[in-house]
PDB file of C-alpha atoms in Angstrom:
ATOM      1  CA  MET A  29     101.390   7.042 -19.344  1.00 24.00           C
ATOM      2  CA  ILE A  30     101.523   6.693 -16.009  1.00 29.00           C
ATOM      3  CA  ALA A  31      97.999   4.631 -16.042  1.00 30.00           C
ATOM      4  CA  ALA A  32      99.006   2.472 -18.200  1.00 27.00           C
ATOM      5  CA  ALA A  33     102.275   1.413 -16.440  1.00 28.00           C
ATOM      6  CA  VAL A  34     100.364   0.535 -13.486  1.00 28.00           C
ATOM      7  CA  ALA A  35      98.033  -1.434 -15.592  1.00 29.00           C
ATOM      8  CA  VAL A  36     100.258  -3.274 -17.055  1.00 31.00           C
ATOM      9  CA  SER A  37     102.306  -3.650 -13.140  1.00 34.00           C
ATOM     10  CA  ILE A  38      99.300  -5.594 -12.144  1.00 34.00           C
ATOM     11  CA  SER A  39     100.156  -9.458 -11.406  1.00 43.00           C
ATOM     12  CA  PRO A  40      97.347 -12.170 -13.036  1.00 47.00           C
ATOM     13  CA  ALA A  41      96.394 -13.017  -9.109  1.00 50.00           C
ATOM     14  CA  LEU A  42      95.248  -9.598  -8.770  1.00 45.00           C
ATOM     15  CA  ALA A  43      93.669  -9.217 -11.579  1.00 43.00           C
ATOM     16  CA  GLN A  44      91.685 -12.192 -10.872  1.00 63.00           C
ATOM     17  CA  GLY A  45      91.214 -11.347  -7.826  1.00 79.00           C
ATOM     18  CA  LEU A  46      93.092 -13.298  -5.907  1.00 95.00           C
ATOM     19  CA  PRO A  47      95.837 -12.024  -3.090  1.00 94.00           C
ATOM     20  CA  GLY A  48      99.446 -13.118  -2.872  1.00 86.00           C
ATOM     21  CA  ASP A  49     100.977 -15.540  -5.176  1.00 93.00           C
ATOM     22  CA  PHE A  50      97.863 -17.493  -4.958  1.00 97.00           C
ATOM     23  CA  MET A  51      96.494 -18.443  -8.664  1.00 97.00           C
ATOM     24  CA  PHE A  52      94.000 -19.934 -10.454  1.00 98.00           C
ATOM     25  CA  LEU A  53      95.052 -23.489 -11.430  1.00 98.00           C
ATOM     26  CA  ARG A  54      93.441 -23.431 -14.563  1.00 97.00           C
ATOM     27  CA  ASP A  55      96.085 -20.664 -16.099  1.00 97.00           C
ATOM     28  CA  ILE A  56      98.757 -22.966 -14.969  1.00 98.00           C
ATOM     29  CA  ASP A  57      97.341 -26.044 -16.530  1.00 98.00           C
ATOM     30  CA  PRO A  58      94.355 -26.033 -18.335  1.00 98.00           C
ATOM     31  CA  THR A  59      94.435 -29.883 -18.441  1.00 98.00           C
ATOM     32  CA  ILE A  60      94.677 -31.052 -15.360  1.00 98.00           C
ATOM     33  CA  ILE A  61      90.629 -31.856 -14.404  1.00 98.00           C
ATOM     34  CA  GLN A  62      88.925 -30.549 -11.606  1.00 98.00           C
ATOM     35  CA  ASP A  63      86.313 -31.572  -9.738  1.00 98.00           C
ATOM     36  CA  ILE A  64      86.291 -29.404  -6.412  1.00 98.00           C
ATOM     37  CA  ARG A  65      83.450 -31.083  -4.595  1.00 98.00           C
ATOM     38  CA  TYR A  66      83.003 -28.664  -1.889  1.00 98.00           C
ATOM     39  CA  ALA A  67      81.593 -26.021  -3.865  1.00 98.00           C
ATOM     40  CA  THR A  68      78.242 -28.566  -4.821  1.00 97.00           C
ATOM     41  CA  SER A  69      76.243 -31.063  -2.959  1.00 95.00           C
ATOM     42  CA  ASP A  70      78.382 -33.830  -3.769  1.00 96.00           C
ATOM     43  CA  ASN A  71      80.702 -34.161  -0.272  1.00 96.00           C
ATOM     44  CA  PHE A  72      80.262 -35.360   3.474  1.00 94.00           C
ATOM     45  CA  MET A  73      78.342 -31.963   4.599  1.00 93.00           C
ATOM     46  CA  GLY A  74      75.758 -32.875   1.642  1.00 94.00           C
ATOM     47  CA  ARG A  75      76.092 -29.085   0.592  1.00 95.00           C
ATOM     48  CA  ARG A  76      78.057 -26.084  -0.769  1.00 97.00           C
ATOM     49  CA  MET A  77      80.401 -24.953   2.118  1.00 97.00           C
ATOM     50  CA  ALA A  78      81.120 -21.439   3.388  1.00 98.00           C
ATOM     51  CA  GLY A  79      83.740 -20.094   1.355  1.00 98.00           C
ATOM     52  CA  TYR A  80      83.272 -21.842  -1.694  1.00 98.00           C
ATOM     53  CA  ASP A  81      81.485 -19.289  -4.325  1.00 97.00           C
ATOM     54  CA  ALA A  82      83.383 -21.200  -7.828  1.00 98.00           C
ATOM     55  CA  ALA A  83      84.287 -24.454  -8.161  1.00 98.00           C
ATOM     56  CA  GLU A  84      87.435 -23.227  -8.815  1.00 98.00           C
ATOM     57  CA  CYS A  85      90.905 -24.685  -7.278  1.00 98.00           C
ATOM     58  CA  VAL A  86      93.043 -22.135  -6.066  1.00 98.00           C
ATOM     59  CA  VAL A  87      96.926 -22.530  -5.294  1.00 97.00           C
ATOM     60  CA  LYS A  88      99.938 -20.769  -4.571  1.00 96.00           C
ATOM     61  CA  ARG A  89     101.804 -20.554  -7.741  1.00 96.00           C
ATOM     62  CA  GLY A  90     104.583 -22.283  -6.762  1.00 97.00           C
ATOM     63  CA  VAL A  91     102.111 -26.037  -6.367  1.00 98.00           C
ATOM     64  CA  GLY A  92     100.385 -24.749  -9.096  1.00 98.00           C
ATOM     65  CA  LEU A  93     103.598 -25.517 -11.464  1.00 98.00           C
ATOM     66  CA  ARG A  94     104.553 -28.477  -9.741  1.00 98.00           C
ATOM     67  CA  LEU A  95     101.464 -30.061 -10.531  1.00 98.00           C
ATOM     68  CA  LYS A  96     101.733 -28.579 -13.898  1.00 98.00           C
ATOM     69  CA  ALA A  97     105.091 -31.075 -14.051  1.00 98.00           C
ATOM     70  CA  VAL A  98     103.196 -34.120 -12.649  1.00 98.00           C
ATOM     71  CA  GLN A  99     100.484 -33.539 -15.463  1.00 98.00           C
ATOM     72  CA  GLN A 100     103.157 -33.404 -18.169  1.00 98.00           C
ATOM     73  CA  GLU A 101     104.660 -36.824 -16.576  1.00 98.00           C
ATOM     74  CA  LEU A 102     101.023 -38.571 -16.456  1.00 98.00           C
ATOM     75  CA  ALA A 103     100.301 -37.431 -19.744  1.00 98.00           C
ATOM     76  CA  PRO A 104     102.282 -39.577 -21.892  1.00 98.00           C
ATOM     77  CA  GLN A 105     100.798 -43.115 -20.168  1.00 97.00           C
ATOM     78  CA  LYS A 106      97.283 -41.162 -20.760  1.00 98.00           C
ATOM     79  CA  LEU A 107      96.788 -40.272 -17.229  1.00 98.00           C
ATOM     80  CA  SER A 108      95.720 -37.193 -16.176  1.00 98.00           C
ATOM     81  CA  LEU A 109      95.418 -35.634 -12.274  1.00 98.00           C
ATOM     82  CA  LYS A 110      91.743 -34.427 -10.929  1.00 98.00           C
ATOM     83  CA  MET A 111      91.850 -32.233  -8.281  1.00 98.00           C
ATOM     84  CA  PHE A 112      89.023 -32.602  -5.496  1.00 98.00           C
ATOM     85  CA  ASP A 113      90.230 -29.732  -3.434  1.00 98.00           C
ATOM     86  CA  CYS A 114      93.018 -27.399  -3.465  1.00 98.00           C
ATOM     87  CA  TYR A 115      93.249 -24.001  -1.222  1.00 98.00           C
ATOM     88  CA  ARG A 116      90.127 -24.141   1.429  1.00 97.00           C
ATOM     89  CA  PRO A 117      88.562 -20.379   3.479  1.00 97.00           C
ATOM     90  CA  VAL A 118      89.420 -21.103   7.206  1.00 96.00           C
ATOM     91  CA  ARG A 119      85.468 -19.677   7.077  1.00 97.00           C
ATOM     92  CA  ALA A 120      85.043 -23.559   5.359  1.00 96.00           C
ATOM     93  CA  VAL A 121      86.782 -25.210   8.072  1.00 94.00           C
ATOM     94  CA  ALA A 122      85.111 -23.328  10.395  1.00 94.00           C
ATOM     95  CA  ASP A 123      81.926 -24.798   8.639  1.00 95.00           C
ATOM     96  CA  MET A 124      82.952 -28.828   8.921  1.00 92.00           C
ATOM     97  CA  VAL A 125      83.420 -27.801  12.685  1.00 89.00           C
ATOM     98  CA  ALA A 126      79.887 -26.754  13.391  1.00 90.00           C
ATOM     99  CA  TRP A 127      78.881 -29.334  11.142  1.00 90.00           C
ATOM    100  CA  SER A 128      80.360 -31.958  13.130  1.00 86.00           C
ATOM    101  CA  LYS A 129      79.057 -30.927  16.486  1.00 85.00           C
ATOM    102  CA  LYS A 130      75.511 -31.383  15.270  1.00 84.00           C
ATOM    103  CA  GLY A 131      74.136 -34.806  16.697  1.00 76.00           C
ATOM    104  CA  ARG A 132      71.780 -35.478  13.764  1.00 82.00           C
ATOM    105  CA  GLU A 133      73.953 -37.159  10.763  1.00 85.00           C
ATOM    106  CA  THR A 134      71.753 -38.476   7.928  1.00 87.00           C
ATOM    107  CA  ALA A 135      72.364 -42.036   6.264  1.00 87.00           C
ATOM    108  CA  ALA A 136      74.153 -39.644   3.110  1.00 88.00           C
ATOM    109  CA  GLU A 137      76.398 -38.345   5.164  1.00 89.00           C
ATOM    110  CA  HIS A 138      77.241 -41.300   7.136  1.00 90.00           C
ATOM    111  CA  ARG A 139      78.371 -42.933   3.511  1.00 94.00           C
ATOM    112  CA  TYR A 140      81.569 -41.047   4.323  1.00 94.00           C
ATOM    113  CA  ASN A 141      82.739 -42.320   7.619  1.00 92.00           C
ATOM    114  CA  PRO A 142      80.468 -45.960   8.166  1.00 92.00           C
ATOM    115  CA  ALA A 143      82.409 -47.464  10.524  1.00 88.00           C
ATOM    116  CA  PHE A 144      81.674 -44.560  13.418  1.00 85.00           C
ATOM    117  CA  SER A 145      80.301 -40.831  14.554  1.00 84.00           C
ATOM    118  CA  LYS A 146      80.772 -37.712  12.621  1.00 83.00           C
ATOM    119  CA  ALA A 147      81.696 -36.282  16.155  1.00 81.00           C
ATOM    120  CA  ASP A 148      84.690 -38.472  15.428  1.00 82.00           C
ATOM    121  CA  LEU A 149      86.325 -36.908  13.109  1.00 79.00           C
ATOM    122  CA  PHE A 150      88.363 -34.379  14.241  1.00 74.00           C
ATOM    123  CA  ARG A 151      89.399 -37.130  17.312  1.00 77.00           C
ATOM    124  CA  LEU A 152      90.838 -39.430  14.654  1.00 79.00           C
ATOM    125  CA  GLY A 153      92.277 -37.218  12.211  1.00 75.00           C
ATOM    126  CA  TYR A 154      89.900 -37.270   9.392  1.00 78.00           C
ATOM    127  CA  ILE A 155      89.147 -33.350   9.822  1.00 74.00           C
ATOM    128  CA  ALA A 156      91.476 -30.929  11.304  1.00 72.00           C
ATOM    129  CA  THR A 157      90.410 -27.619  12.998  1.00 77.00           C
ATOM    130  CA  HIS A 158      93.142 -25.330  11.404  1.00 80.00           C
ATOM    131  CA  SER A 159      93.444 -27.110   7.733  1.00 85.00           C
ATOM    132  CA  GLY A 160      97.017 -26.469   5.274  1.00 91.00           C
ATOM    133  CA  HIS A 161      94.499 -26.045   2.424  1.00 95.00           C
ATOM    134  CA  SER A 162      93.954 -22.918   4.177  1.00 96.00           C
ATOM    135  CA  THR A 163      97.747 -22.064   3.097  1.00 95.00           C
ATOM    136  CA  GLY A 164      97.272 -22.768  -0.083  1.00 95.00           C
ATOM    137  CA  ALA A 165      99.956 -25.608   0.224  1.00 94.00           C
ATOM    138  CA  ALA A 166      97.464 -28.765   0.299  1.00 97.00           C
ATOM    139  CA  VAL A 167      95.728 -30.483  -2.227  1.00 98.00           C
ATOM    140  CA  ASP A 168      92.862 -33.459  -2.479  1.00 98.00           C
ATOM    141  CA  LEU A 169      93.448 -35.245  -5.767  1.00 98.00           C
ATOM    142  CA  THR A 170      93.242 -38.379  -7.491  1.00 98.00           C
ATOM    143  CA  LEU A 171      94.323 -40.348 -11.274  1.00 98.00           C
ATOM    144  CA  VAL A 172      92.025 -40.383 -13.965  1.00 98.00           C
ATOM    145  CA  ASP A 173      92.441 -43.042 -16.812  1.00 98.00           C
ATOM    146  CA  LEU A 174      91.791 -40.964 -20.072  1.00 98.00           C
ATOM    147  CA  THR A 175      90.797 -44.142 -21.515  1.00 98.00           C
ATOM    148  CA  ALA A 176      88.297 -45.125 -19.465  1.00 97.00           C
ATOM    149  CA  ASP A 177      84.556 -44.287 -19.734  1.00 96.00           C
ATOM    150  CA  ASN A 178      84.521 -41.299 -16.764  1.00 96.00           C
ATOM    151  CA  SER A 179      80.335 -40.202 -17.960  1.00 94.00           C
ATOM    152  CA  GLY A 180      79.407 -41.172 -14.116  1.00 92.00           C
ATOM    153  CA  LYS A 181      77.084 -38.592 -12.434  1.00 94.00           C
ATOM    154  CA  PHE A 182      76.148 -37.926  -8.808  1.00 95.00           C
ATOM    155  CA  ASP A 183      72.664 -38.362  -8.498  1.00 95.00           C
ATOM    156  CA  PRO A 184      71.511 -36.842  -5.021  1.00 91.00           C
ATOM    157  CA  ALA A 185      68.913 -38.757  -5.108  1.00 92.00           C
ATOM    158  CA  LYS A 186      70.064 -42.521  -5.332  1.00 93.00           C
ATOM    159  CA  ASP A 187      71.091 -44.257  -2.576  1.00 94.00           C
ATOM    160  CA  TYR A 188      74.862 -44.935  -2.488  1.00 96.00           C
ATOM    161  CA  ALA A 189      76.512 -47.787  -0.720  1.00 97.00           C
ATOM    162  CA  ASP A 190      79.380 -46.674   1.725  1.00 97.00           C
ATOM    163  CA  CYS A 191      82.871 -45.199   0.717  1.00 97.00           C
ATOM    164  CA  THR A 192      84.139 -48.744   1.238  1.00 97.00           C
ATOM    165  CA  ALA A 193      82.347 -50.435  -0.682  1.00 97.00           C
ATOM    166  CA  PRO A 194      83.479 -51.534  -3.985  1.00 97.00           C
ATOM    167  CA  ALA A 195      83.588 -48.342  -7.037  1.00 96.00           C
ATOM    168  CA  ALA A 196      80.211 -49.906  -9.272  1.00 95.00           C
ATOM    169  CA  ALA A 197      78.090 -49.606  -5.470  1.00 97.00           C
ATOM    170  CA  ARG A 198      79.660 -46.110  -4.339  1.00 96.00           C
ATOM    171  CA  ALA A 199      79.374 -42.976  -5.822  1.00 96.00           C
ATOM    172  CA  PRO A 200      80.539 -42.664  -9.133  1.00 96.00           C
ATOM    173  CA  GLU A 201      83.620 -40.198  -9.180  1.00 95.00           C
ATOM    174  CA  GLY A 202      85.245 -40.480 -12.653  1.00 97.00           C
ATOM    175  CA  SER A 203      88.559 -41.977 -11.798  1.00 98.00           C
ATOM    176  CA  ILE A 204      90.572 -44.580 -11.101  1.00 98.00           C
ATOM    177  CA  ASP A 205      89.623 -47.249  -8.476  1.00 98.00           C
ATOM    178  CA  MET A 206      91.724 -46.348  -5.535  1.00 98.00           C
ATOM    179  CA  GLY A 207      90.135 -48.536  -3.257  1.00 98.00           C
ATOM    180  CA  THR A 208      87.678 -45.934  -1.719  1.00 98.00           C
ATOM    181  CA  GLY A 209      86.188 -42.809  -2.742  1.00 98.00           C
ATOM    182  CA  TYR A 210      87.047 -39.945  -1.731  1.00 98.00           C
ATOM    183  CA  ASP A 211      86.870 -37.987   1.533  1.00 96.00           C
ATOM    184  CA  CYS A 212      86.406 -41.638   2.978  1.00 96.00           C
ATOM    185  CA  SER A 213      87.168 -41.264   6.786  1.00 93.00           C
ATOM    186  CA  ASP A 214      88.247 -45.417   7.136  1.00 94.00           C
ATOM    187  CA  THR A 215      90.472 -46.934   7.870  1.00 95.00           C
ATOM    188  CA  ARG A 216      90.724 -48.538   4.108  1.00 97.00           C
ATOM    189  CA  ALA A 217      91.672 -45.089   2.664  1.00 97.00           C
ATOM    190  CA  HIS A 218      94.727 -45.045   5.018  1.00 97.00           C
ATOM    191  CA  THR A 219      97.131 -44.830   2.171  1.00 98.00           C
ATOM    192  CA  ALA A 220      98.904 -47.914   3.033  1.00 98.00           C
ATOM    193  CA  SER A 221      95.822 -49.436   4.048  1.00 98.00           C
ATOM    194  CA  SER A 222      96.463 -53.607   3.638  1.00 96.00           C
ATOM    195  CA  SER A 223      92.345 -54.175   2.771  1.00 97.00           C
ATOM    196  CA  ILE A 224      92.663 -53.059  -1.138  1.00 98.00           C
ATOM    197  CA  THR A 225      93.350 -55.268  -3.764  1.00 98.00           C
ATOM    198  CA  PRO A 226      96.804 -55.234  -5.559  1.00 98.00           C
ATOM    199  CA  LEU A 227      95.640 -53.484  -8.462  1.00 98.00           C
ATOM    200  CA  GLN A 228      94.517 -50.876  -6.172  1.00 98.00           C
ATOM    201  CA  ARG A 229      97.176 -50.883  -4.406  1.00 98.00           C
ATOM    202  CA  ARG A 230      99.281 -50.459  -7.537  1.00 98.00           C
ATOM    203  CA  TRP A 231      97.405 -47.372  -8.673  1.00 98.00           C
ATOM    204  CA  ARG A 232      97.853 -45.496  -4.736  1.00 98.00           C
ATOM    205  CA  ASN A 233     101.739 -46.187  -5.073  1.00 98.00           C
ATOM    206  CA  THR A 234     101.683 -44.379  -8.926  1.00 98.00           C
ATOM    207  CA  LEU A 235     100.244 -41.595  -7.487  1.00 98.00           C
ATOM    208  CA  VAL A 236     102.504 -41.046  -4.308  1.00 98.00           C
ATOM    209  CA  ALA A 237     105.541 -41.728  -6.642  1.00 98.00           C
ATOM    210  CA  VAL A 238     104.538 -39.104  -9.051  1.00 98.00           C
ATOM    211  CA  MET A 239     103.098 -36.399  -6.407  1.00 98.00           C
ATOM    212  CA  SER A 240     106.432 -37.391  -3.961  1.00 98.00           C
ATOM    213  CA  GLY A 241     108.517 -36.655  -7.733  1.00 98.00           C
ATOM    214  CA  GLN A 242     107.680 -33.299  -7.444  1.00 98.00           C
ATOM    215  CA  GLY A 243     108.464 -32.857  -3.501  1.00 98.00           C
ATOM    216  CA  PHE A 244     105.094 -33.517  -2.294  1.00 98.00           C
ATOM    217  CA  VAL A 245     104.307 -35.187   1.274  1.00 98.00           C
ATOM    218  CA  ASN A 246     101.175 -37.440   1.500  1.00 98.00           C
ATOM    219  CA  TYR A 247      98.897 -37.654   4.088  1.00 96.00           C
ATOM    220  CA  SER A 248      99.158 -41.378   5.803  1.00 96.00           C
ATOM    221  CA  LYS A 249      95.198 -41.158   6.835  1.00 94.00           C
ATOM    222  CA  GLU A 250      94.098 -40.392   3.220  1.00 96.00           C
ATOM    223  CA  TRP A 251      95.776 -41.702   0.448  1.00 98.00           C
ATOM    224  CA  TRP A 252      94.250 -38.510  -2.035  1.00 98.00           C
ATOM    225  CA  HIS A 253      95.781 -35.737   0.120  1.00 98.00           C
ATOM    226  CA  PHE A 254      98.925 -34.049   0.055  1.00 98.00           C
ATOM    227  CA  SER A 255     101.126 -30.833   0.687  1.00 97.00           C
ATOM    228  CA  LEU A 256     103.909 -29.017  -0.263  1.00 97.00           C
ATOM    229  CA  PRO A 257     106.689 -28.506   2.419  1.00 95.00           C
ATOM    230  CA  GLY A 258     107.053 -24.578   3.054  1.00 91.00           C
ATOM    231  CA  ALA A 259     104.909 -23.512   0.091  1.00 90.00           C
ATOM    232  CA  GLY A 260     102.343 -21.745   2.396  1.00 85.00           C
ATOM    233  CA  ARG A 261     102.459 -21.243   6.323  1.00 87.00           C
ATOM    234  CA  GLU A 262      99.959 -18.113   6.667  1.00 93.00           C
ATOM    235  CA  ALA A 263      96.179 -18.916   6.929  1.00 95.00           C
ATOM    236  CA  TYR A 264      93.707 -16.923   4.209  1.00 97.00           C
ATOM    237  CA  ASP A 265      89.772 -16.316   4.156  1.00 96.00           C
ATOM    238  CA  PHE A 266      89.111 -15.018   1.030  1.00 97.00           C
ATOM    239  CA  PRO A 267      85.983 -16.716  -0.762  1.00 97.00           C
ATOM    240  CA  ILE A 268      86.973 -18.707  -3.716  1.00 97.00           C
ATOM    241  CA  PRO A 269      85.916 -16.353  -6.883  1.00 96.00           C
ATOM    242  CA  PRO A 270      84.701 -17.307  -9.768  1.00 95.00           C
ATOM    243  CA  HIS A 271      87.520 -17.599 -13.261  1.00 94.00           C
ATOM    244  CA  ARG A 272      87.516 -14.952 -15.305  1.00 86.00           C
ATOM    245  CA  ASN A 273      88.083 -16.241 -18.871  1.00 74.00           C
TER     246      ASN A 273
END
């Protein structure tokens, strides 16, 4: 009887190997699309980053519930959220810092910051040495038109145009064209940039509005980055584990 009582008291997070009130987003809303880029080679470093042992979106429970509310608001419009990054281990942030200090930069890496060197990413505020993602309270995301053809796949052997190029020329992301690719370190990626089309501006405004409605705050230099004030303070460094069905 005692053993049974203990088993019942185990939280879903602990059962999945997550600390505190962290949860897998798919356990809160499995309809939200996930494309966790740092667990793949499709990112500005060109490889899986430290701590991303699985391509899973992990968030604080309160953040996940608000994302679920956003998804429910989008569903009647045949739209969906698509997650690029959620909780980010501190070791992944350190991995980014170390990468930025290495002088060599490949053409594929430079696609993400076409106007300047990767050494300037921290100075210009595109990458932080202490990330809100590590608290579980920040997310990177976009919108997907569920009625469109989103079948394009990233080909690591292909020579794509840089992240500011027209959508047809840059790496495919299977999502609505917001004017730049994800993780594009460029002024065109600033949320209020005037260097995008009216349609791209409308989609950015739509994303900001629906996220703001649930209390999320956008980072002005990245149209994809949102945080939920007060949802997390302590930075964590546990690796992202595979989801257990």
